[in-house]
C-alpha cells in the first residue's frame, strides 16, 4: 500500500520545478491542477490553490554523508546552515526552504536501518 501527501501551492510550476531540478524528484502523475512527484519511495503532490500549505517538513533521505553534502551544495542558496550531526537521532542533516517557504530536510541515518 502506498500514499501521497498533498500540499496546496500558490505557484505550482515554480515549486514543482524546484523539487525536480534541485532534488531530482520526478513527475509521477500530472492531473488538471495537481502534480504528483516521486523521490525514491516518497510520493508528494502540489495542487494549484489560492494559498499555500507551508506547515510540515519534507524530508529527503539519502544514502550517506556525501549525498547530504552534495544536496547541500545544490541548495546552498536556500539552506538554513551547514549540515550537522544530530546525536539525538543519530543522523547527519541540514534544513532548507522551498520557494513557498516549506521546510525541506535532507538527511542520512548514521546507523543501520531496515530496508523500505
mmCIF file of C-alpha atoms in Angstrom:
data_model
loop_
_atom_site.group_PDB
_atom_site.id
_atom_site.type_symbol
_atom_site.label_atom_id
_atom_site.label_comp_id
_atom_site.label_asym_id
_atom_site.label_seq_id
_atom_site.Cartn_x
_atom_site.Cartn_y
_atom_site.Cartn_z
ATOM 1 C CA UNK A 1 0.000 0.000 0.000
ATOM 2 C CA UNK A 2 1.240 3.483 -0.776
ATOM 3 C CA UNK A 3 0.058 7.030 -0.249
ATOM 4 C CA UNK A 4 0.520 10.601 -1.390
ATOM 5 C CA UNK A 5 0.925 13.727 0.737
ATOM 6 C CA UNK A 6 -0.571 16.800 -0.959
ATOM 7 C CA UNK A 7 0.216 20.475 -0.424
ATOM 8 C CA UNK A 8 -1.688 23.495 -1.687
ATOM 9 C CA UNK A 9 0.544 25.714 -3.817
ATOM 10 C CA UNK A 10 0.246 29.310 -4.983
ATOM 11 C CA UNK A 11 2.905 28.692 -7.657
ATOM 12 C CA UNK A 12 2.792 25.024 -8.590
ATOM 13 C CA UNK A 13 5.049 25.331 -11.656
ATOM 14 C CA UNK A 14 7.902 27.001 -9.767
ATOM 15 C CA UNK A 15 7.519 24.686 -6.758
ATOM 16 C CA UNK A 16 7.470 21.520 -8.853
ATOM 17 C CA UNK A 17 10.490 22.819 -10.774
ATOM 18 C CA UNK A 18 12.387 23.313 -7.525
ATOM 19 C CA UNK A 19 11.875 19.722 -6.392
ATOM 20 C CA UNK A 20 12.581 18.314 -9.864
ATOM 21 C CA UNK A 21 15.635 20.441 -10.645
ATOM 22 C CA UNK A 22 17.219 20.751 -7.228
ATOM 23 C CA UNK A 23 16.295 17.435 -5.548
ATOM 24 C CA UNK A 24 15.908 15.146 -8.584
ATOM 25 C CA UNK A 25 12.261 14.309 -7.913
ATOM 26 C CA UNK A 26 10.419 13.083 -10.990
ATOM 27 C CA UNK A 27 6.866 13.698 -12.129
ATOM 28 C CA UNK A 28 4.874 10.583 -11.296
ATOM 29 C CA UNK A 29 1.464 11.887 -12.406
ATOM 30 C CA UNK A 30 0.040 15.097 -13.850
ATOM 31 C CA UNK A 31 -3.555 15.988 -13.046
ATOM 32 C CA UNK A 32 -5.547 19.057 -14.141
ATOM 33 C CA UNK A 33 -4.330 21.281 -11.293
ATOM 34 C CA UNK A 34 -2.029 18.930 -9.349
ATOM 35 C CA UNK A 35 1.391 17.418 -9.964
ATOM 36 C CA UNK A 36 2.474 14.331 -8.036
ATOM 37 C CA UNK A 37 6.223 13.905 -7.662
ATOM 38 C CA UNK A 38 8.229 10.844 -6.711
ATOM 39 C CA UNK A 39 11.516 10.736 -4.843
ATOM 40 C CA UNK A 40 12.600 7.162 -4.216
ATOM 41 C CA UNK A 41 9.664 5.663 -2.294
ATOM 42 C CA UNK A 42 8.032 9.024 -1.417
ATOM 43 C CA UNK A 43 5.072 10.448 -3.356
ATOM 44 C CA UNK A 44 4.134 14.075 -2.735
ATOM 45 C CA UNK A 45 1.956 16.436 -4.690
ATOM 46 C CA UNK A 46 1.343 20.125 -5.201
ATOM 47 C CA UNK A 47 -2.093 21.432 -6.189
ATOM 48 C CA UNK A 48 -2.675 24.936 -7.502
ATOM 49 C CA UNK A 49 -4.669 26.850 -4.894
ATOM 50 C CA UNK A 50 -5.131 30.445 -3.711
ATOM 51 C CA UNK A 51 -2.963 29.936 -0.620
ATOM 52 C CA UNK A 52 -0.020 27.608 0.001
ATOM 53 C CA UNK A 53 0.227 24.956 2.727
ATOM 54 C CA UNK A 54 3.602 25.571 4.351
ATOM 55 C CA UNK A 55 3.333 23.537 7.557
ATOM 56 C CA UNK A 56 5.255 20.311 7.992
ATOM 57 C CA UNK A 57 8.633 19.136 6.743
ATOM 58 C CA UNK A 58 9.507 17.258 3.564
ATOM 59 C CA UNK A 59 12.443 15.021 4.500
ATOM 60 C CA UNK A 60 14.664 13.560 1.801
ATOM 61 C CA UNK A 61 16.758 10.611 2.969
ATOM 62 C CA UNK A 62 19.971 9.900 1.086
ATOM 63 C CA UNK A 63 22.445 7.025 1.358
ATOM 64 C CA UNK A 64 25.371 8.727 3.073
ATOM 65 C CA UNK A 65 27.061 11.928 4.241
ATOM 66 C CA UNK A 66 28.410 12.569 0.746
ATOM 67 C CA UNK A 67 24.825 12.616 -0.539
ATOM 68 C CA UNK A 68 23.818 15.135 2.123
ATOM 69 C CA UNK A 69 26.828 17.305 1.289
ATOM 70 C CA UNK A 70 26.101 17.144 -2.454
ATOM 71 C CA UNK A 71 22.495 18.256 -1.961
ATOM 72 C CA UNK A 72 23.643 20.970 0.421
ATOM 73 C CA UNK A 73 25.791 22.369 -2.386
ATOM 74 C CA UNK A 74 22.797 22.308 -4.736
ATOM 75 C CA UNK A 75 20.584 24.007 -2.145
ATOM 76 C CA UNK A 76 23.201 26.383 -0.680
ATOM 77 C CA UNK A 77 21.155 29.474 -1.554
ATOM 78 C CA UNK A 78 18.156 28.070 0.339
ATOM 79 C CA UNK A 79 19.942 26.225 3.173
ATOM 80 C CA UNK A 80 19.495 27.457 6.738
ATOM 81 C CA UNK A 81 23.015 26.362 7.625
ATOM 82 C CA UNK A 82 25.660 23.731 7.060
ATOM 83 C CA UNK A 83 24.994 20.016 7.556
ATOM 84 C CA UNK A 84 25.400 18.855 11.138
ATOM 85 C CA UNK A 85 25.457 15.597 13.019
ATOM 86 C CA UNK A 86 22.344 15.261 15.166
ATOM 87 C CA UNK A 87 23.329 12.968 18.043
ATOM 88 C CA UNK A 88 19.807 12.624 19.399
ATOM 89 C CA UNK A 89 18.551 10.928 16.219
ATOM 90 C CA UNK A 90 21.927 9.640 15.016
ATOM 91 C CA UNK A 91 21.582 11.408 11.674
ATOM 92 C CA UNK A 92 23.533 13.875 9.537
ATOM 93 C CA UNK A 93 21.257 16.639 8.244
ATOM 94 C CA UNK A 94 20.523 20.179 7.136
ATOM 95 C CA UNK A 95 17.393 22.227 6.592
ATOM 96 C CA UNK A 96 16.397 24.481 3.703
ATOM 97 C CA UNK A 97 13.335 26.351 2.463
ATOM 98 C CA UNK A 98 11.449 25.645 -0.746
ATOM 99 C CA UNK A 99 10.230 28.565 -2.923
ATOM 100 C CA UNK A 100 6.977 28.873 -0.959
ATOM 101 C CA UNK A 101 8.565 28.608 2.485
ATOM 102 C CA UNK A 102 8.069 24.930 3.289
ATOM 103 C CA UNK A 103 10.760 23.262 5.370
ATOM 104 C CA UNK A 104 12.948 20.815 3.461
ATOM 105 C CA UNK A 105 15.235 18.468 5.370
ATOM 106 C CA UNK A 106 17.995 16.381 3.820
ATOM 107 C CA UNK A 107 19.420 13.644 5.996
ATOM 108 C CA UNK A 108 21.172 10.313 6.202
ATOM 109 C CA UNK A 109 20.936 7.824 9.039
ATOM 110 C CA UNK A 110 24.255 7.155 10.752
ATOM 111 C CA UNK A 111 23.077 3.730 11.884
ATOM 112 C CA UNK A 112 21.692 0.662 10.182
ATOM 113 C CA UNK A 113 18.017 0.769 9.192
ATOM 114 C CA UNK A 114 15.701 -1.846 7.787
ATOM 115 C CA UNK A 115 15.136 -1.579 4.024
ATOM 116 C CA UNK A 116 11.966 0.192 2.929
#
